Short mmCIF file of C-alpha atoms and ligand atoms in Angstrom, two decimals:
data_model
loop_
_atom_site.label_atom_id
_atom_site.label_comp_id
_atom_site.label_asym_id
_atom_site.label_seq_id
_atom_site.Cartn_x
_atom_site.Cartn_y
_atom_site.Cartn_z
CA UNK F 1 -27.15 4.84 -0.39
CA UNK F 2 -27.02 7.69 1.35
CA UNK F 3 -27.23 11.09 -0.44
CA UNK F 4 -22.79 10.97 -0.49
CA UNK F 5 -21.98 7.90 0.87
CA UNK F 6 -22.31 4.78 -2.54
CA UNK F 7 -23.25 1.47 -0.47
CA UNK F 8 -20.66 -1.17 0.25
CA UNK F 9 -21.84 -4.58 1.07
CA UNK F 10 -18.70 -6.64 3.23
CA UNK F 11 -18.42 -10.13 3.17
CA UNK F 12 -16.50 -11.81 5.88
CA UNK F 13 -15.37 -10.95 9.16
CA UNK F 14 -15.73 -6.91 10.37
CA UNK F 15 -12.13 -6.28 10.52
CA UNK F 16 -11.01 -3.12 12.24
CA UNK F 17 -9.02 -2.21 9.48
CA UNK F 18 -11.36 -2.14 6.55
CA UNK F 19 -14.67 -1.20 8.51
CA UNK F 20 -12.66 2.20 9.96
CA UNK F 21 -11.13 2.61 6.61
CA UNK F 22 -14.53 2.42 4.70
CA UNK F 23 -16.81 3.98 6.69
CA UNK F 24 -16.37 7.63 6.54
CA UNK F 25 -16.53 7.16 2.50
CA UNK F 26 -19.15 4.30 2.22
CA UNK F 27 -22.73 3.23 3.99
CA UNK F 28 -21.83 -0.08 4.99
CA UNK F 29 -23.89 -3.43 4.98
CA UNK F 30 -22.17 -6.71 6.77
CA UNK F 31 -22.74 -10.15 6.07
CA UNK F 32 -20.28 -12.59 7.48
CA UNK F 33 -20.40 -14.94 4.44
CA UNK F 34 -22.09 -15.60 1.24
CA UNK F 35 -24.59 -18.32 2.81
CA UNK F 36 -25.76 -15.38 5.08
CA UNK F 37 -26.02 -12.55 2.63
CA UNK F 38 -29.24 -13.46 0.65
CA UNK F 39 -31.57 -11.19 2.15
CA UNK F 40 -28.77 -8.87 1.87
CA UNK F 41 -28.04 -9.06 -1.86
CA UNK F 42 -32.35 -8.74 -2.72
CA UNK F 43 -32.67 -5.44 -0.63
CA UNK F 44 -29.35 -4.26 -2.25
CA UNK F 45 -29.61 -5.45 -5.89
CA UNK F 46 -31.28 -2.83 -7.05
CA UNK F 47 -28.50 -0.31 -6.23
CA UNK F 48 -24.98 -1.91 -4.95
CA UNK F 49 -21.92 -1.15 -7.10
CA UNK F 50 -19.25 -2.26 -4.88
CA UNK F 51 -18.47 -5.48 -3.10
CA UNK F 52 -15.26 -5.97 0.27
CA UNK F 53 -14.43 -8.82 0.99
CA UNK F 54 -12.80 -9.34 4.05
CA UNK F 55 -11.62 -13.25 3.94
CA UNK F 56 -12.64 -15.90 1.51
CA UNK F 57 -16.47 -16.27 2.42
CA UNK F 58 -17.77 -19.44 0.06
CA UNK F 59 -17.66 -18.61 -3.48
CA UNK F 60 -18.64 -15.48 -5.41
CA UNK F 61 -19.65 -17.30 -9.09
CA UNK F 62 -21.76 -16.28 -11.62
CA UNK F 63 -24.78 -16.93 -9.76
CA UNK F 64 -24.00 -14.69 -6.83
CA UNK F 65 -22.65 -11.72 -8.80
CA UNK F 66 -25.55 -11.93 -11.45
CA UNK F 67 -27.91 -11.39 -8.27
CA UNK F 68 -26.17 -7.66 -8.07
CA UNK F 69 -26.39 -6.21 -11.73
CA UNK F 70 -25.01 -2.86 -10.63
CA UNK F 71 -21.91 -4.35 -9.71
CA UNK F 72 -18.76 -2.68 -10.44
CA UNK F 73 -16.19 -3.96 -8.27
CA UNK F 74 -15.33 -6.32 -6.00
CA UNK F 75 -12.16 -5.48 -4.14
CA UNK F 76 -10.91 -8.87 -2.12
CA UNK F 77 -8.47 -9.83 0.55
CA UNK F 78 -5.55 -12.19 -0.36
CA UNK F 79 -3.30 -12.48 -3.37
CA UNK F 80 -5.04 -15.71 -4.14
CA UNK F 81 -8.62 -15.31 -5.53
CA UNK F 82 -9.86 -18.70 -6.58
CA UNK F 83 -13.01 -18.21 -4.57
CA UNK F 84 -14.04 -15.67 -7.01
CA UNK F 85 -15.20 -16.48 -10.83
CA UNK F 86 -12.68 -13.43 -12.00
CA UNK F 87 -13.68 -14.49 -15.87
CA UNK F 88 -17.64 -14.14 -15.11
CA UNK F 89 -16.84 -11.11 -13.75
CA UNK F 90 -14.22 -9.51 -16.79
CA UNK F 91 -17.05 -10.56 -19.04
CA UNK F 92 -19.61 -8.19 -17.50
CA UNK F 93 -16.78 -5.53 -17.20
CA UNK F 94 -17.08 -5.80 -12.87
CA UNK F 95 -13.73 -4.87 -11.86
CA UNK F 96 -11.85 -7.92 -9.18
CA UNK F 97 -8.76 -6.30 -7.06
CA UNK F 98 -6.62 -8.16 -4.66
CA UNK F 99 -3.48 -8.08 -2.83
CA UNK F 100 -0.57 -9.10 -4.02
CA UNK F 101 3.08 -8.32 -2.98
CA UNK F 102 2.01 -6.71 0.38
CA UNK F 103 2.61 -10.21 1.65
CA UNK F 104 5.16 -11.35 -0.36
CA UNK F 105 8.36 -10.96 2.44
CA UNK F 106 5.69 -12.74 4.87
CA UNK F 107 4.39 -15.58 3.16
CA UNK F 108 8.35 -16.36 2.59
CA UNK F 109 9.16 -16.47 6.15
CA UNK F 110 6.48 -18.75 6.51
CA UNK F 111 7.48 -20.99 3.76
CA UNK F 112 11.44 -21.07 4.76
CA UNK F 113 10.21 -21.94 8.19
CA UNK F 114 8.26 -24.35 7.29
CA UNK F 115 10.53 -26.12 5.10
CA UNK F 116 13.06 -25.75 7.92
CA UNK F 117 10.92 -27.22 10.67
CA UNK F 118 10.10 -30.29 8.06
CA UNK F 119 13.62 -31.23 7.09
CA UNK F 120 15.04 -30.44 10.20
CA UNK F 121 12.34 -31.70 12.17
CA UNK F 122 12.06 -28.78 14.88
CA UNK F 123 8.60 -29.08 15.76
CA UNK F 124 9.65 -32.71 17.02
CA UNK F 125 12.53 -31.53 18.71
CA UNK F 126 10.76 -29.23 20.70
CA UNK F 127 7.78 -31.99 21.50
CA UNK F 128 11.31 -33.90 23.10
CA UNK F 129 12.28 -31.58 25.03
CA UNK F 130 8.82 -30.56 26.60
CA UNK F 131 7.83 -34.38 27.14
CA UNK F 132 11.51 -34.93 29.23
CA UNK F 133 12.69 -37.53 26.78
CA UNK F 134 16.18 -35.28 26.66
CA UNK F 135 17.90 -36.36 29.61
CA UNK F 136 17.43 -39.72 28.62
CA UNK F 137 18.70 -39.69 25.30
CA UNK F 138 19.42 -37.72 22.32
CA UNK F 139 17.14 -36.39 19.64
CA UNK F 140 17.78 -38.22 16.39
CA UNK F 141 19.98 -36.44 13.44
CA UNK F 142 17.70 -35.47 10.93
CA UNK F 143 18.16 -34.56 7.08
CA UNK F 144 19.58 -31.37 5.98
CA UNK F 145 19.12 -28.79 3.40
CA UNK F 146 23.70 -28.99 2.78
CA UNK F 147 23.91 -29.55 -0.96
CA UNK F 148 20.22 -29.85 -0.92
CA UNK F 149 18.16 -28.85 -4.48
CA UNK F 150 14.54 -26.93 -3.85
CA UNK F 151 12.13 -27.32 -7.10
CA UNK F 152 9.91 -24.07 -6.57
CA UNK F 153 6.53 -25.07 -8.53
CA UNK F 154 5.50 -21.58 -9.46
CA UNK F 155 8.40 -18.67 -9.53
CA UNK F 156 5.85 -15.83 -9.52
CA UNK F 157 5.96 -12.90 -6.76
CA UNK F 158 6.37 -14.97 -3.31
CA UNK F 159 8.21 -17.81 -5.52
CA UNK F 160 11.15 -15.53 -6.33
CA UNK F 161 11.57 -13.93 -3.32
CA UNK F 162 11.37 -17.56 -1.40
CA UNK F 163 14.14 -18.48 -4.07
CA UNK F 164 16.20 -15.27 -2.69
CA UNK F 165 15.88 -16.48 1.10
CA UNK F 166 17.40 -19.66 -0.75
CA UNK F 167 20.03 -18.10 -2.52
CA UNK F 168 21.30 -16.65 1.44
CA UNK F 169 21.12 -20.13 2.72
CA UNK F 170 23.46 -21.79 -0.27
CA UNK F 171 20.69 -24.32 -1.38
CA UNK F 172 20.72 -24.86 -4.97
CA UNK F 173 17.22 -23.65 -6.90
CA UNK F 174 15.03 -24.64 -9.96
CA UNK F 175 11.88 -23.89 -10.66
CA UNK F 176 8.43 -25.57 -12.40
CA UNK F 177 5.88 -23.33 -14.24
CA UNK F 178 3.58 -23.07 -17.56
CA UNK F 179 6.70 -20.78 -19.01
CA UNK F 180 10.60 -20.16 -18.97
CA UNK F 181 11.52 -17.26 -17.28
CA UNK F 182 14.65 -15.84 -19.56
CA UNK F 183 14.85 -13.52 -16.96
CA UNK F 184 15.71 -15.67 -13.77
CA UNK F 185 19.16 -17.03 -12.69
CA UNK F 186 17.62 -20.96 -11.83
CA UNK F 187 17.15 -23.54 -13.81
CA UNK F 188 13.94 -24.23 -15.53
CA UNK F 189 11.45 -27.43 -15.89
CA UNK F 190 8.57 -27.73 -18.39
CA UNK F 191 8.00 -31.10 -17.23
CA UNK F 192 7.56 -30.94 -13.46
CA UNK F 193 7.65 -34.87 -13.07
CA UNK F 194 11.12 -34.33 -14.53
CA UNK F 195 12.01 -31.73 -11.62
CA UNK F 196 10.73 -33.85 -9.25
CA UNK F 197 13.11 -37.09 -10.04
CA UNK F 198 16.16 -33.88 -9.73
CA UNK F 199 15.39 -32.56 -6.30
CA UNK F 200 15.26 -32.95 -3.08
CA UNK F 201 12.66 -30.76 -2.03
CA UNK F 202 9.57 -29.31 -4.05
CA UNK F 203 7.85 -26.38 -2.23
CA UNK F 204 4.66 -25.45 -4.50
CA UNK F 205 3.58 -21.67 -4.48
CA UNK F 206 1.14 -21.32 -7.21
CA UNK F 207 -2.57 -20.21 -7.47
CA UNK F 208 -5.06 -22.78 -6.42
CA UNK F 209 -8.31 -23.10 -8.69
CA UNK F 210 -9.11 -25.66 -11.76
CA UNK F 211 -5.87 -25.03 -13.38
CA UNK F 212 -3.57 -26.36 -10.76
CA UNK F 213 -5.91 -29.27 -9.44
CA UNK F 214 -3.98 -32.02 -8.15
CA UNK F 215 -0.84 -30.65 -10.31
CA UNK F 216 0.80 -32.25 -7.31
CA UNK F 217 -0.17 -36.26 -7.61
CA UNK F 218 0.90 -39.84 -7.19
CA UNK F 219 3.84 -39.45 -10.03
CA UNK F 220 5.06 -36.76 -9.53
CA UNK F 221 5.42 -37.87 -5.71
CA UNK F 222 6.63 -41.56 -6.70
CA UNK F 223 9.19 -39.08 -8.87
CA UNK F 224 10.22 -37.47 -5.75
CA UNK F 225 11.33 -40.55 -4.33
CA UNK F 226 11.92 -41.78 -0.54
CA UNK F 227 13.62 -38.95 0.47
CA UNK F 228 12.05 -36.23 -0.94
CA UNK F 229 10.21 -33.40 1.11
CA UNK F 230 7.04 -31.86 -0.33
CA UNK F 231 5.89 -28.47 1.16
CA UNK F 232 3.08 -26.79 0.32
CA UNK F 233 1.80 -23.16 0.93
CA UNK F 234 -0.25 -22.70 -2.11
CA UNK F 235 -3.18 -23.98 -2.16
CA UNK F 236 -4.73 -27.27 -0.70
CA UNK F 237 -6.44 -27.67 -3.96
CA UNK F 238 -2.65 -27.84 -5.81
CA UNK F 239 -2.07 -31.54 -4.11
CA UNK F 240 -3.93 -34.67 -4.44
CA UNK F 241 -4.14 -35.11 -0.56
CA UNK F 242 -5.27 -38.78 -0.79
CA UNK F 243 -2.11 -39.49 -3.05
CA UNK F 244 0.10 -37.67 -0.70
CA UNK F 245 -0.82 -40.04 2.58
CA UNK F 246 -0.57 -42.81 0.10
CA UNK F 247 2.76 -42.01 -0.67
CA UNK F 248 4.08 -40.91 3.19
CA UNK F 249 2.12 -44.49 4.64
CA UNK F 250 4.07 -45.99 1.48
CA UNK F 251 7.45 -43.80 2.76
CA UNK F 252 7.46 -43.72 -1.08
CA UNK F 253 8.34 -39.90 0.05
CA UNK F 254 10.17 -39.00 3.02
CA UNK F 255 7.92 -35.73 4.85
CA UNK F 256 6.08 -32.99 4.18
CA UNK F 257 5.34 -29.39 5.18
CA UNK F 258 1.90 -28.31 4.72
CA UNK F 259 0.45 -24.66 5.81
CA UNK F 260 -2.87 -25.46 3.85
CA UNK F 261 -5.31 -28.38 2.98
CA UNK F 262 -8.18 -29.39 0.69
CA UNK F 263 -10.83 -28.67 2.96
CA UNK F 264 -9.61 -26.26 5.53
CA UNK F 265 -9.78 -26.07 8.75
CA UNK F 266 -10.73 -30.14 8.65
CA UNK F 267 -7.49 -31.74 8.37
CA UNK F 268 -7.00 -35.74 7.43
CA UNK F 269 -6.41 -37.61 10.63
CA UNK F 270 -3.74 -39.80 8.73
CA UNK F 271 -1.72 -36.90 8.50
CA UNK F 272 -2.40 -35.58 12.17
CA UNK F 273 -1.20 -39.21 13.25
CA UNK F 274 2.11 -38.29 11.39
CA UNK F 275 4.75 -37.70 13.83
CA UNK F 276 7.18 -36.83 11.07
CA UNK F 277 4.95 -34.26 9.00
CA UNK F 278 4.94 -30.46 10.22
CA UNK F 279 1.38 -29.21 9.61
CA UNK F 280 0.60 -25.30 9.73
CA UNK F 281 -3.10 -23.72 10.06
CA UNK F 282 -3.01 -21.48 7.03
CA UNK F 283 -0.65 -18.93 8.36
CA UNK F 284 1.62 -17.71 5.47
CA UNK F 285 0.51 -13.97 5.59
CA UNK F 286 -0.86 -14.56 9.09
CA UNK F 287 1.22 -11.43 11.40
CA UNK F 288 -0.57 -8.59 12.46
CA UNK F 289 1.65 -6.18 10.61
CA UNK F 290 0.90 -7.76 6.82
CA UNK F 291 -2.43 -8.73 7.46
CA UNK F 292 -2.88 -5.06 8.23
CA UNK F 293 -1.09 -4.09 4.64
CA UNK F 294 -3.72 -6.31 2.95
CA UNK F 295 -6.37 -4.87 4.69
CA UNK F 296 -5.43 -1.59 4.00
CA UNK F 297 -5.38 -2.49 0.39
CA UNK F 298 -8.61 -3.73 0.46
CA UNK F 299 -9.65 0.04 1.34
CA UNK F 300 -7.54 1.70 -0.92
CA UNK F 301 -9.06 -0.08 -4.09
CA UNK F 302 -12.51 0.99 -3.01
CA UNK F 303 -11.42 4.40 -2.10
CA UNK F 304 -9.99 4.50 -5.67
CA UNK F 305 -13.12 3.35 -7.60
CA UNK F 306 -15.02 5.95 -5.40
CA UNK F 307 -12.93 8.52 -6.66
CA UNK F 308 -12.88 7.80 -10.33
CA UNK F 309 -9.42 6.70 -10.26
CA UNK F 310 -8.06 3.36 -11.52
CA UNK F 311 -7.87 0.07 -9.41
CA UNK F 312 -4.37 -0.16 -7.41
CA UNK F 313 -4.30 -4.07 -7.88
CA UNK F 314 -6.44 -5.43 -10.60
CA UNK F 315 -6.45 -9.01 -10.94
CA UNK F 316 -4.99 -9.94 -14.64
CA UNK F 317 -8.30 -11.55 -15.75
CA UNK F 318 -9.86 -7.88 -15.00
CA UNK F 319 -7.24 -5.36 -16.20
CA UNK F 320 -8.35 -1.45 -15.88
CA UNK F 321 -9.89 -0.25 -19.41
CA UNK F 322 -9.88 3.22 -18.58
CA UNK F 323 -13.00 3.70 -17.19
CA UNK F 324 -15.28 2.26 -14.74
CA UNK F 325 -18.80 0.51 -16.11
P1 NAP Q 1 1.91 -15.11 -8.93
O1 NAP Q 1 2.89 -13.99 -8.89
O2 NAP Q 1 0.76 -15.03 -9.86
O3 NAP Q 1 2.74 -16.46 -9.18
C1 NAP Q 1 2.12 -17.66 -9.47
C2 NAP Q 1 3.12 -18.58 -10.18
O4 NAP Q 1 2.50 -19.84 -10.40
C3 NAP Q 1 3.60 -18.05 -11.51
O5 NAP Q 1 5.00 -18.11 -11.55
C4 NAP Q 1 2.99 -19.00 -12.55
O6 NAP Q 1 3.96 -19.21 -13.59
C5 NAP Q 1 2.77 -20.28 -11.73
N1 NAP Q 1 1.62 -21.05 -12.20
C6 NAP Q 1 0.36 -20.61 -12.42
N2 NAP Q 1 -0.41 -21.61 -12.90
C7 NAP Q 1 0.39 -22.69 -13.00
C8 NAP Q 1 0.19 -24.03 -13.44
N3 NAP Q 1 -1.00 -24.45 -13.90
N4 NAP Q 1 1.24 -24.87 -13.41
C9 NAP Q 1 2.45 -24.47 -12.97
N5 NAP Q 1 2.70 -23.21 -12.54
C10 NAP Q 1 1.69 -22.34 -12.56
O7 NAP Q 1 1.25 -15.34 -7.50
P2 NAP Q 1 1.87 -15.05 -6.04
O8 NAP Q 1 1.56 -13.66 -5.63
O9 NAP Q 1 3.29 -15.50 -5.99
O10 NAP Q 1 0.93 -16.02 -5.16
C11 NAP Q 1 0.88 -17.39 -5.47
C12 NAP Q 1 -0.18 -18.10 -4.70
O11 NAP Q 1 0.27 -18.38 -3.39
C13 NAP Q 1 -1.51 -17.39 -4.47
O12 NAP Q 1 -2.34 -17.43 -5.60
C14 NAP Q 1 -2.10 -18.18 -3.31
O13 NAP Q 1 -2.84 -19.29 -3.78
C15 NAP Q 1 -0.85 -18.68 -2.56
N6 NAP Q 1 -0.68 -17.98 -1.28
C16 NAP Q 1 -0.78 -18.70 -0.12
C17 NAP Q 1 -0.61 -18.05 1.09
C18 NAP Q 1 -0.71 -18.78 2.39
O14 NAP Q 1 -1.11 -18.19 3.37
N7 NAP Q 1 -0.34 -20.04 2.45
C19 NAP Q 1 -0.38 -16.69 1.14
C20 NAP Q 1 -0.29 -15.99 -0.06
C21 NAP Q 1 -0.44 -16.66 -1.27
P3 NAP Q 1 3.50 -19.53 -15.09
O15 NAP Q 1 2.59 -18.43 -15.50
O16 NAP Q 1 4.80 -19.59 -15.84
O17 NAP Q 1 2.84 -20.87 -15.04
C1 8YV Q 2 -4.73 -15.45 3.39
C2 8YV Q 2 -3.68 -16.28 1.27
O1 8YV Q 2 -4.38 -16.12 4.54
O2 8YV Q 2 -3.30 -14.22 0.20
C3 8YV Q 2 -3.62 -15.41 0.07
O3 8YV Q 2 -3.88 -15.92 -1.03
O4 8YV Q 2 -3.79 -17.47 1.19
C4 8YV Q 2 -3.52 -15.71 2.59
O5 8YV Q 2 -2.66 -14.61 2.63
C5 8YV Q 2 -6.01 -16.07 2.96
O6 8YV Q 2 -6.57 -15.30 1.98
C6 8YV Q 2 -6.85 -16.24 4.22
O7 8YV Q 2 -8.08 -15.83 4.12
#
């Protein structure tokens, strides 16, 4: 640390965004992952406070944080946080923030497109016009959302406002989660095998982590039945994969819409070999204008702790006590 400036170690890529934003208040150390960042986190121990991180760089568990007893915060990019032990870190009083609802509108888009491009096959159509096949014949009707039911599995932030862009297009909505919400206007499911055997679609938007693991597997797909769509822009984590290319080899479900997978970026080649599956690279908050908002977040937490005041977004598991350690 300089004689101002606390020390900020950044893990993950140097965005523009949060380097420019940080540097005038902070000395900064880079390290593009957590692999890399060991001879980092010795020389630092003895002094770091404050942790950015820039992307999801391999997990930050007990045994990584517990190398940096000084640490006071750890301010991280993405609504989603599974990469980080956020209980380790509440029980040592270290502070997680991330960025939630910046993305929200975003990640919607890229959920109704998706789900549009699966059930109405776009992707495809555009593959038939590029390869010539049109003037020889025409492209196959598809299904259709018309009088159509979506099963959101998890109505929280994104959920509701994807249930909104719903609403606008006249498609019927229920919803899946570990509570009623008294609340919301759509009808709820404790059991989400149940929901599944109702609907036509289910589009899963929860957290990833232990507690969803494979909440998406072979029954509840079997209960979606043969024409049943699943998309996914959760977590890859939230769906047994090897149960869902069981059950589209098996056509015991009709498609599905996936923007992430269990062990990114390697996808299955079953599903590659798909023709009728749309598969997205992880894009949900991926434009330039929201990735800037969560970037800018990421700053604005650390400016905050730097200044005394509280976090801006504190994950739940780390609420603000009214002080920092
Ligand atoms: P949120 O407001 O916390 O909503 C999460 C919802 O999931 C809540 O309604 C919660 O309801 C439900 N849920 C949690 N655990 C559950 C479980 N075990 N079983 C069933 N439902 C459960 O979070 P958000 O801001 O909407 O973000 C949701 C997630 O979307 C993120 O954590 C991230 O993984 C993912 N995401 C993906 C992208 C992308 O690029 N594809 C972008 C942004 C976010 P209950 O408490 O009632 O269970
Ligand atoms: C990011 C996300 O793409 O916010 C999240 O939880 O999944 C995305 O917005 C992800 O964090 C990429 O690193």
């Amino acid at each position: 640390m300089t004689a101002d400036k606390p020390d900020v170690l950044v893990l993950g890529p140097a965005k523009p965004t949060i380097i420019d934003g940080l540097s005038p208040k902070f000395q900064l150390h880079k390290a593009p992952d957590t692999k890399s960042a060991d001879a980092l986190l010795t020389e630092l121990a003895p002094r770091l406070r404050a942790l950015a991180v820039s992307a999801p760089p391999g997990r930050i568990d007990g045994a990584f944080m517990s190398r940096l007893p000084k640490l006071e915060i750890i301010s991280s990019f993405g609504v989603g946080y599974d990469h980080i032990d956020a209980k380790w870190a509440s029980e040592r009083g270290i502070i997680v923030t991330h960025t939630p609802d910046v993305l929200n509108e975003e990640v919607a888009d890229t959920a109704l497109g998706l789900l549009l491009c699966t059930v109405r096959q776009l992707p495809q159509a555009d593959r038939f016009v590029r390869s010539g096949q049109w003037t020889k014949k025409e492209f196959p009707h598809t299904q259709t959302l018309r009088e159509r039911t979506v099963g959101i599995v998890g109505l929280g932030r994104i959920g509701k406002v994807i249930a909104r862009r719903l609403d606008a297009s006249a498609v019927t909505v229920v919803y899946h989660g570990r509570h009623a919400q008294p609340d919301v206007p759509y009808r709820y499911y404790a059991d989400l095998v149940a929901m599944a055997r109702d609907v036509d679609v289910l589009l899963v938007i929860t957290p990833g982590g232990a507690g969803t693991k494979h909440l998406i597997n072979a029954q509840v797909l079997e209960a979606l039945g043969p024409q049943g769509i699943l998309i996914n822009v959760a977590r890859g984590s939230v769906v047994d994969e090897a149960a869902l290319i069981e059950a589209l080899q098996k056509k015991k479900i009709y498609s599905a819409g996936l923007d992430v997978f269990a062990n990114e970026p390697n996808v299955p080649r079953e599903l590659i070999e798909m023709e009728q599956v749309v598969l997205l690279p992880h894009v949900g908050s991926a434009s330039v204008y929201t990735r800037q908002a969560m970037d800018q977040l990421v700053v604005d937490n650390l400016l905050a702790w730097a200044e005394g005041r509280p976090p801006l977004t504190p994950v739940p598991e780390t609420p603000w006590r009214g002080k920092w350690s």
